[in-house]
Short mmCIF file of C-alpha atoms in Angstrom, two decimals:
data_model
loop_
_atom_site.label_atom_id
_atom_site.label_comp_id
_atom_site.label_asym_id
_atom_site.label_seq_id
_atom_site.Cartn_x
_atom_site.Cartn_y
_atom_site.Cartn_z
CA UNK A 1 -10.31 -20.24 18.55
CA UNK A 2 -6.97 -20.54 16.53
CA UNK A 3 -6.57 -19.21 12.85
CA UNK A 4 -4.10 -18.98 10.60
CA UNK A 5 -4.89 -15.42 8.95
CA UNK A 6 -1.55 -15.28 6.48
CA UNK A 7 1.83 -16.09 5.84
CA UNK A 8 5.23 -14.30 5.19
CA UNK A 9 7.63 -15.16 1.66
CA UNK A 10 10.62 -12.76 2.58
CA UNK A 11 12.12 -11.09 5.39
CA UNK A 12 10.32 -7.80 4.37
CA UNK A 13 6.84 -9.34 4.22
CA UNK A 14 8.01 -10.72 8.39
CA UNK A 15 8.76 -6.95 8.97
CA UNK A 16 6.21 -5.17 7.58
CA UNK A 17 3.85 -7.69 9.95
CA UNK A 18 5.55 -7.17 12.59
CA UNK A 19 5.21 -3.48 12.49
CA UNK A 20 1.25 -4.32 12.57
CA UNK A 21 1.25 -6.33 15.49
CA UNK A 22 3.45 -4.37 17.19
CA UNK A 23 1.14 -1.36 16.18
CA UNK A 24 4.02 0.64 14.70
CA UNK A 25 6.65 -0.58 17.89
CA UNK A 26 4.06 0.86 20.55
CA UNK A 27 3.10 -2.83 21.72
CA UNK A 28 5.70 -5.05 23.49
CA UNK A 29 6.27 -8.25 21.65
CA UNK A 30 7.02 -11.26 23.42
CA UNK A 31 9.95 -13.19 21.55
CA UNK A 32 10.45 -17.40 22.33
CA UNK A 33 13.36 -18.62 21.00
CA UNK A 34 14.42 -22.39 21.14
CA UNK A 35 18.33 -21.76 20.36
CA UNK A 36 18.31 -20.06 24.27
CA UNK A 37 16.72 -22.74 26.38
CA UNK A 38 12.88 -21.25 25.56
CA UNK A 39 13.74 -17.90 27.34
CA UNK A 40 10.73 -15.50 27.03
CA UNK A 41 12.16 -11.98 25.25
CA UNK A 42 10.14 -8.99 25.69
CA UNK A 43 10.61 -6.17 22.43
CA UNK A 44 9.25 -2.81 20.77
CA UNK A 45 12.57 -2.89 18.51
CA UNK A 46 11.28 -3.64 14.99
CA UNK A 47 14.90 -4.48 14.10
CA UNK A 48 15.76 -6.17 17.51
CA UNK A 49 12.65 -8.42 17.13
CA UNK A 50 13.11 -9.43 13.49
CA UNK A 51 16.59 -10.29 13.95
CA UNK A 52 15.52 -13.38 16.13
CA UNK A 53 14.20 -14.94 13.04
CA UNK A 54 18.12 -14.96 11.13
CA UNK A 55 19.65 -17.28 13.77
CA UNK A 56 22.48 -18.35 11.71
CA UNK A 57 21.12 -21.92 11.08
CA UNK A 58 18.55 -21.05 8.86
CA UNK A 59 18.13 -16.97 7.68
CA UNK A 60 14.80 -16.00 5.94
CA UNK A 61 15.20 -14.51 2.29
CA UNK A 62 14.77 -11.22 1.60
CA UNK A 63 13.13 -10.09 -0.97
CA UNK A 64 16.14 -8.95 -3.71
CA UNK A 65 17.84 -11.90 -2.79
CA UNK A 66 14.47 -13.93 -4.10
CA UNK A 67 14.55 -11.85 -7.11
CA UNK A 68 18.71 -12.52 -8.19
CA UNK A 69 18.78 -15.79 -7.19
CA UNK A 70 17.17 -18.25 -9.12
CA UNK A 71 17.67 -21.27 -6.95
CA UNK A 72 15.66 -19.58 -4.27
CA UNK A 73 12.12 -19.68 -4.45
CA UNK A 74 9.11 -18.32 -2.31
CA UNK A 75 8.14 -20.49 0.72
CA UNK A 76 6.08 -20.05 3.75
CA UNK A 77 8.92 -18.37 6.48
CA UNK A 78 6.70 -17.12 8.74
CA UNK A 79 3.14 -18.30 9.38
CA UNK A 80 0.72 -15.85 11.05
CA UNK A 81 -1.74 -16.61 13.64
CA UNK A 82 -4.48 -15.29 15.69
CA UNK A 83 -5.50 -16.99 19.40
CA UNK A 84 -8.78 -15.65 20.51
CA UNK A 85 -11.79 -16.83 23.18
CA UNK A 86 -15.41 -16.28 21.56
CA UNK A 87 -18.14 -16.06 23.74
CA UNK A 88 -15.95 -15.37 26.49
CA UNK A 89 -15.03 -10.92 26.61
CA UNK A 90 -13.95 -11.51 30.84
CA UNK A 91 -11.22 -13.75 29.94
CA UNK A 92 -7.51 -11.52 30.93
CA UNK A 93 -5.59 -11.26 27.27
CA UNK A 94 -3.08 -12.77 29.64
CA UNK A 95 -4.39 -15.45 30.17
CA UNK A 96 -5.16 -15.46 26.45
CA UNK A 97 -1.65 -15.03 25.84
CA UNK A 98 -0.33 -18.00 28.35
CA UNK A 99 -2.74 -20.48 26.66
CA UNK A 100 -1.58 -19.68 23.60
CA UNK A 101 2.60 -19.48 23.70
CA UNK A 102 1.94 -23.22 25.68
CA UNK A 103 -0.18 -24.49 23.13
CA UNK A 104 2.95 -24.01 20.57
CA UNK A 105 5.93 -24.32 22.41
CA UNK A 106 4.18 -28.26 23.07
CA UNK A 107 3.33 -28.78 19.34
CA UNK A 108 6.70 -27.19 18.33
CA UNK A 109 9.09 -26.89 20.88
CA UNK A 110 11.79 -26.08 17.74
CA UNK A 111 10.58 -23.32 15.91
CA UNK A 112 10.81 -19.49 17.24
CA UNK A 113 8.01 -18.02 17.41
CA UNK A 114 6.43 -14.36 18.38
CA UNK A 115 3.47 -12.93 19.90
CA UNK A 116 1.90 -9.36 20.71
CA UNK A 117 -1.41 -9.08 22.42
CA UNK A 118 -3.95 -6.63 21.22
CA UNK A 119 -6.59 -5.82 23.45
CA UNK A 120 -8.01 -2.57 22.03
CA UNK A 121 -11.52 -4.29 20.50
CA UNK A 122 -14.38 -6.00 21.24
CA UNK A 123 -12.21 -9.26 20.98
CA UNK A 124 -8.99 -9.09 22.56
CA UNK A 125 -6.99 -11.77 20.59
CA UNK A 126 -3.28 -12.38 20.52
CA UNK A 127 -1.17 -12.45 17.58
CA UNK A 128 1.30 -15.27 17.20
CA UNK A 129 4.18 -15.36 14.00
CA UNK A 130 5.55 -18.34 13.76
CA UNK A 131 8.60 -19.42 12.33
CA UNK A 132 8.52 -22.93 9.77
CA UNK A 133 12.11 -23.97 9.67
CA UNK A 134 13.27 -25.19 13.77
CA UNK A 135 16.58 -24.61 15.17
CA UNK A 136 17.41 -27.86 13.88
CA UNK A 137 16.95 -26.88 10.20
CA UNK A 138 13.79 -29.12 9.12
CA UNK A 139 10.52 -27.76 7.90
CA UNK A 140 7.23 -28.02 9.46
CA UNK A 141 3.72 -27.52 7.68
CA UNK A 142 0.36 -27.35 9.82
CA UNK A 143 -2.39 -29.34 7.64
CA UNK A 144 -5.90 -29.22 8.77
CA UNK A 145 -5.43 -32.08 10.94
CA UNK A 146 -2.76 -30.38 12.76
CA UNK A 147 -4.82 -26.92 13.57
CA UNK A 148 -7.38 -29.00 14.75
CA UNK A 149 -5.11 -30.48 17.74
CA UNK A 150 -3.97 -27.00 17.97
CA UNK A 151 -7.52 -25.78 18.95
CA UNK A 152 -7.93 -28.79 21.17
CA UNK A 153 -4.63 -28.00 23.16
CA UNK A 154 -5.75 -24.35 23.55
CA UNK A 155 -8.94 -24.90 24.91
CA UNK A 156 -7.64 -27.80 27.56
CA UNK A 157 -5.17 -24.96 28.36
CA UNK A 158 -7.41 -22.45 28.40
CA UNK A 159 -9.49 -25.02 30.61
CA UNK A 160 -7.10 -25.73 32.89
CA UNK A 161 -7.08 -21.69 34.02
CA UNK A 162 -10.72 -22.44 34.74
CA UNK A 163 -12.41 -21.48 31.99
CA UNK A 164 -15.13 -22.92 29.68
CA UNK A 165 -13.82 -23.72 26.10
CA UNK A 166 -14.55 -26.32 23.89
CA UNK A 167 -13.01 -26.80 20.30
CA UNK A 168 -16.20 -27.59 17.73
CA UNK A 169 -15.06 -29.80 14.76
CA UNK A 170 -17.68 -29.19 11.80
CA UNK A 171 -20.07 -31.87 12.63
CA UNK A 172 -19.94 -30.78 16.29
CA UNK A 173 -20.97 -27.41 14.99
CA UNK A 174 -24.06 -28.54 13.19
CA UNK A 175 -25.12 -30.78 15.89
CA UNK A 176 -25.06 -27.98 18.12
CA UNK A 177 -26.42 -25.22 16.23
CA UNK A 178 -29.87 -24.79 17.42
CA UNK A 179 -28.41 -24.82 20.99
CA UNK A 180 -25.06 -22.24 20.23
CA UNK A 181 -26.55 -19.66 18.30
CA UNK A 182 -24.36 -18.05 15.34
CA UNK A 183 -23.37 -14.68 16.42
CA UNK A 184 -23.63 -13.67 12.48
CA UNK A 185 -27.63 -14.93 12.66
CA UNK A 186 -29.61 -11.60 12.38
CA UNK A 187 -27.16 -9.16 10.82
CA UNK A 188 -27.48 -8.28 7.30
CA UNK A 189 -26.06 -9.53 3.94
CA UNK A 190 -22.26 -8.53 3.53
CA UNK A 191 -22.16 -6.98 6.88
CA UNK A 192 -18.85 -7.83 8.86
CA UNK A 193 -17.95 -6.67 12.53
CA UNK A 194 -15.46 -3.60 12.37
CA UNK A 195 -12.08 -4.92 14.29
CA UNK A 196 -9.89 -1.51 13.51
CA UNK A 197 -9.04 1.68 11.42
CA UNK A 198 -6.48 4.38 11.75
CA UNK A 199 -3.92 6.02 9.49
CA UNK A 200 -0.75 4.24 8.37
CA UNK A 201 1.34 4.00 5.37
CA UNK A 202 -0.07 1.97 2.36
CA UNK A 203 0.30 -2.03 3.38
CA UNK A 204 1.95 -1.20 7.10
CA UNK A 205 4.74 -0.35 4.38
CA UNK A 206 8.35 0.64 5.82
CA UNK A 207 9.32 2.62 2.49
CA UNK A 208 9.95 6.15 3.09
CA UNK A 209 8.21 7.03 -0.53
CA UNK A 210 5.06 5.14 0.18
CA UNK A 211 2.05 7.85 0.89
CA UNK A 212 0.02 7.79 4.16
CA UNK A 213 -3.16 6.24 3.42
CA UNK A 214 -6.43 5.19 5.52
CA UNK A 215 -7.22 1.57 6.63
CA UNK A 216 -10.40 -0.22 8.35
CA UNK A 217 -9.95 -3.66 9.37
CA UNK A 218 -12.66 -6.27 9.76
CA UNK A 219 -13.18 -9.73 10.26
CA UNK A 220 -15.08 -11.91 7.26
CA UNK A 221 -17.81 -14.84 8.15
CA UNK A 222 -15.30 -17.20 8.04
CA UNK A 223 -13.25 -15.72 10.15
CA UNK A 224 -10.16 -13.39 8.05
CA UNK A 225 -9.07 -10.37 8.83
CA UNK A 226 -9.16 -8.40 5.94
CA UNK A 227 -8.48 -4.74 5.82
CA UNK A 228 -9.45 -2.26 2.73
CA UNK A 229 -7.25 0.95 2.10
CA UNK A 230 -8.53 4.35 1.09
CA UNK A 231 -8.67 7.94 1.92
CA UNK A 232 -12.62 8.54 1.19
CA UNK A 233 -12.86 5.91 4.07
CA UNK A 234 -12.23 8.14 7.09
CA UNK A 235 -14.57 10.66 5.79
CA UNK A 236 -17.22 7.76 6.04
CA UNK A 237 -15.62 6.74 9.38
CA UNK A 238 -16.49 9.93 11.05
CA UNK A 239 -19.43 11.06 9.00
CA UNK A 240 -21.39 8.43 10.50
CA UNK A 241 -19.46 7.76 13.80
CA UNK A 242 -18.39 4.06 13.08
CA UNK A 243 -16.17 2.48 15.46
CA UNK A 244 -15.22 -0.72 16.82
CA UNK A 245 -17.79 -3.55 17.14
CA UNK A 246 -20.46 -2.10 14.57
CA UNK A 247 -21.01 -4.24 11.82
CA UNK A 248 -20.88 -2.36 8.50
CA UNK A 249 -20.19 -2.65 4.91
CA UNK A 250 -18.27 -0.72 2.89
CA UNK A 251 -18.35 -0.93 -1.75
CA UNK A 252 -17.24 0.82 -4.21
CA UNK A 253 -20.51 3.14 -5.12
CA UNK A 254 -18.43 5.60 -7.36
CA UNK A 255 -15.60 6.78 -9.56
CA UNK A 256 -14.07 10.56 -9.28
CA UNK A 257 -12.38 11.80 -12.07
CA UNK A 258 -8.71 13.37 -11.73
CA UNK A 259 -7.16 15.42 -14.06
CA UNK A 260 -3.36 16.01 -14.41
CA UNK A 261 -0.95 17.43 -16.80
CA UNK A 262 2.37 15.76 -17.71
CA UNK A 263 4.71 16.82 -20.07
CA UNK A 264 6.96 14.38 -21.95
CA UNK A 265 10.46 15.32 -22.50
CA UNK A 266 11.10 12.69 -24.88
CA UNK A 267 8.42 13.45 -27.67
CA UNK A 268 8.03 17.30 -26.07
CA UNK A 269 4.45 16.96 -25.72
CA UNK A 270 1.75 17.73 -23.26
CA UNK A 271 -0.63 14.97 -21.81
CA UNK A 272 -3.90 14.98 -19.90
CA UNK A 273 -4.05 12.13 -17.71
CA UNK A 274 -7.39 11.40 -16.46
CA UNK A 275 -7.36 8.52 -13.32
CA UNK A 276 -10.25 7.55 -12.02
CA UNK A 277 -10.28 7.12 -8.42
CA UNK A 278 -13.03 4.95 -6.12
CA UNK A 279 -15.38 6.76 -4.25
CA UNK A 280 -16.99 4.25 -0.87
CA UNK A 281 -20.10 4.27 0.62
CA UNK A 282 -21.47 2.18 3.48
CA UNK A 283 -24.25 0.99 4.99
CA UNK A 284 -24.09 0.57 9.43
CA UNK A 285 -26.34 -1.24 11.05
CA UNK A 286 -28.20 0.55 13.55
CA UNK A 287 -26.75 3.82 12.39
CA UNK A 288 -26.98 4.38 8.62
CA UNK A 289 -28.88 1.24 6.49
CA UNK A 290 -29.15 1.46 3.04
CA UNK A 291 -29.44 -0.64 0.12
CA UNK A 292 -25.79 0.10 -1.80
CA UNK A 293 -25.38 -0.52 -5.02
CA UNK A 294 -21.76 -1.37 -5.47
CA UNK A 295 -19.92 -0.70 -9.23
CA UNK A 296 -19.11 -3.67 -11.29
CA UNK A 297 -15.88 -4.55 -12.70
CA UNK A 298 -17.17 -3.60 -16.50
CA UNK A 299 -18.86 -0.31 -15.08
CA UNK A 300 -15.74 0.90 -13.40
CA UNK A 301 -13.49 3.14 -15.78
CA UNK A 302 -9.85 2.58 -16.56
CA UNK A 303 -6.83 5.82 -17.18
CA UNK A 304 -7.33 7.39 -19.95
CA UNK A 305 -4.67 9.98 -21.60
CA UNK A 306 -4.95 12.34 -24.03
CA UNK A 307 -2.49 14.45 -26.42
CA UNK A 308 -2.65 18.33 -25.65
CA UNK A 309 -1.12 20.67 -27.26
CA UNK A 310 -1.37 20.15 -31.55
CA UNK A 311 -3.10 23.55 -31.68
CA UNK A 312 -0.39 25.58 -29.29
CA UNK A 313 2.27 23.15 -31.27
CA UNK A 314 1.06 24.26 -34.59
CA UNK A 315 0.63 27.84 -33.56
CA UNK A 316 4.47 27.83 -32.21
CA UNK A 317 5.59 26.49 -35.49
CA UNK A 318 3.91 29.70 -37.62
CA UNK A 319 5.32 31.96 -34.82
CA UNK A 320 8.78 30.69 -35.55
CA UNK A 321 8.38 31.03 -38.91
CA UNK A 322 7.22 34.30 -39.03
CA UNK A 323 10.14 34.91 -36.88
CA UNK A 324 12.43 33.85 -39.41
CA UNK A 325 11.13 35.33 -42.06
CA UNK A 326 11.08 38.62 -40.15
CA UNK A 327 14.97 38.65 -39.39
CA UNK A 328 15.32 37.44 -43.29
CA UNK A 329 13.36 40.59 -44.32
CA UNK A 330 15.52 42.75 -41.76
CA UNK A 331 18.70 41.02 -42.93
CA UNK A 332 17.54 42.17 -46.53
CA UNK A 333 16.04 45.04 -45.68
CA UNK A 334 19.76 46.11 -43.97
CA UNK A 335 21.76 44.78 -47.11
CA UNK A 336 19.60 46.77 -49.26
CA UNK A 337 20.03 50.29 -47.12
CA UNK A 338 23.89 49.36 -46.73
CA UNK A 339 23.58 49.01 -50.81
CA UNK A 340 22.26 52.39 -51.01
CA UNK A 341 24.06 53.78 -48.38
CA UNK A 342 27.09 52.60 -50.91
CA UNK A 343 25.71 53.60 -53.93
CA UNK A 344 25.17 57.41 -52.84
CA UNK A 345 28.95 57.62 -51.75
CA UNK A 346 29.94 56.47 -54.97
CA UNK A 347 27.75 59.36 -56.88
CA UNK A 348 29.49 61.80 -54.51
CA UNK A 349 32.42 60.64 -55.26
CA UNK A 350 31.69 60.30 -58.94
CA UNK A 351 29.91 63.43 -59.19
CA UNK A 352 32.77 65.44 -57.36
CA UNK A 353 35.38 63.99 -60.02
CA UNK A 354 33.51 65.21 -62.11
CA UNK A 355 33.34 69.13 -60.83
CA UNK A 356 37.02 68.35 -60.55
CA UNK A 357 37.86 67.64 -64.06
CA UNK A 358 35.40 70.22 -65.52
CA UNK A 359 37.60 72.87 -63.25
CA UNK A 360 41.04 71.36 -64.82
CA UNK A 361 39.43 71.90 -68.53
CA UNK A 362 38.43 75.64 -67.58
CA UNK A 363 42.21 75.97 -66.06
CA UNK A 364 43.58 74.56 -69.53
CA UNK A 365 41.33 76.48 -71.95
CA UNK A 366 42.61 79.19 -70.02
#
């Protein structure tokens, strides 16, 4: 089976992916590149690996320069895409992996491409980025057409190592129904087949600032990987001892309130910021089944913020001008005992003149 899972816009977006495949540069990724004759590379260098894809003749965006230049406009760089064998768990990834890097360097014998094998599940599968613009500067684009040849060339590969595969078109599949059961017959609504979970920063993101977060990865019906992100999710995760191969589903059951304080230099006021953060709950098959009943949209709660602090602002304001009024009154109060302070010198003075000339009369009546 061959599906395209996801694309890359900008040389970050390539990174960040390859960090995932590579599981965070612990998994050798094997690099083909056109421009050197089709030599076979073998990397765990983030940087080493991604700088294949800027050959000179045609260098992937990055992200800023999307964003200041406004002739340059997101495109598919980088397509992603998974190789895997159904029905068939004894196959070696190797031999996975051989299938697959044939199957592309014969459809596109131009364009570099990379691939890291993960063998850690149920379904050991092989990851395969591959790069749209050739060595020789033209574009390609797979249409439906062209994925379907792809899955016909992989399973004649994969035949030709003497195993059993067959590509079903749509019509084949409904012919053969009754006689190839659906693996996803007899498992309940909304349940999807755990493929992986561990820790890892927000998105696979390579920012220092991003937080650490919690991931569990599973594959849809229709075959996408999609992976939700949250930290209530490895409480769940080892609560009920999921793993690998069960088939579970995880919803949004909850809301937990947060409070915070945040203080606003501009208009020096207090807020209470209340964010409402989702709470999962799962049901397992075989392990833990309930009947969840998952929030909706309008039921789920938005931030709300609220001004603190009119009371304790109000409050300050009568302190300070009691404060004021206090030092007014002591000002006055010391004016007032400087005044009398002044005015008893001067009746001392006064008064003494006084003895003074009464004494100079006696002297002169004398």
């Amino acid at each position: 089976m061959i599906k395209i899972t996801g694309s890359d816009k900008n040389f970050n977006q390539l990174k960040n992916h390859i960090k995932y495949i590579s599981r965070d540069e612990s998994l050798d990724v094997f690099i083909n590149d056109p421009s050197s004759g089709g030599d076979i590379f073998c990397s765990k260098n983030l940087d080493e690996t991604a700088a294949f894809f800027q050959d000179g003749i045609y260098n992937i965006p990055s992200k800023k320069d999307i964003e200041e230049d406004q002739n340059l406009k997101e495109k598919n760089e980088v397509l992603h895409m998974v190789f895997s064998m159904k029905g068939e768990n004894n196959i070696p990834v190797d031999d996975i992996k051989n299938a697959a890097m044939k199957t592309i360097k014969e459809k596109f014998p131009n364009n570099l491409f990379i691939l890291a094998i993960h063998n850690d599940t149920d379904n050991p599968h092989c990851h395969l980025d591959l790069k749209t613009v050739d060595c020789n500067g033209n574009r390609i684009k797979i249409a439906p057409v062209d994925l379907d040849d792809l899955r016909n060339e992989f399973a004649k590969n994969l035949t030709e190592l003497g195993y059993k595969a067959t590509n079903f078109s749509r019509k084949q599949k409904e012919f053969a129904r009754d006689k190839y059961p659906d693996p996803w017959d007899g498992h309940k609504p909304h349940h999807y087949k755990i493929t992986g979970y561990g820790k890892a920063k927000y998105n696979f993101s390579l920012e220092e600032h991003v937080e650490e977060s919690y991931y569990v990865k599973f594959e849809t019906r229709k075959g996408k990987e999609t992976i939700l992100w949250g930290k209530h999710l490895e409480k769940l995760m080892e609560q009920y001892n999921i793993t690998n191969g069960d088939w579970a589903r995880f919803t949004v059951t909850d809301q937990e309130a947060v409070v915070k304080k945040i203080y606003d230099k501009k208009t020096k006021q207090w807020y209470e910021k209340t964010v409402y953060k989702n709470v999962w709950d799962c049901s397992v098959e075989g392990k833990r089944e309930v009947e969840l009943k998952p929030l909706s949209e309008s039921e789920k709660k938005k931030s709300e913020y609220k001004i603190l602090g009119e009371e304790k602002s109000q409050a300050s304001n009568i302190t300070l001008q009691s404060q004021t009024i206090n030092k007014r009154q002591n000002k006055n109060g010391v004016s007032k005992a400087r005044a009398l302070q002044n005015t008893q010198k001067t009746d001392k003075i006064q008064s003494s003149d006084s003895k003074e000339t009464a004494v100079k009369k006696h002297d002169f009546q004398r």
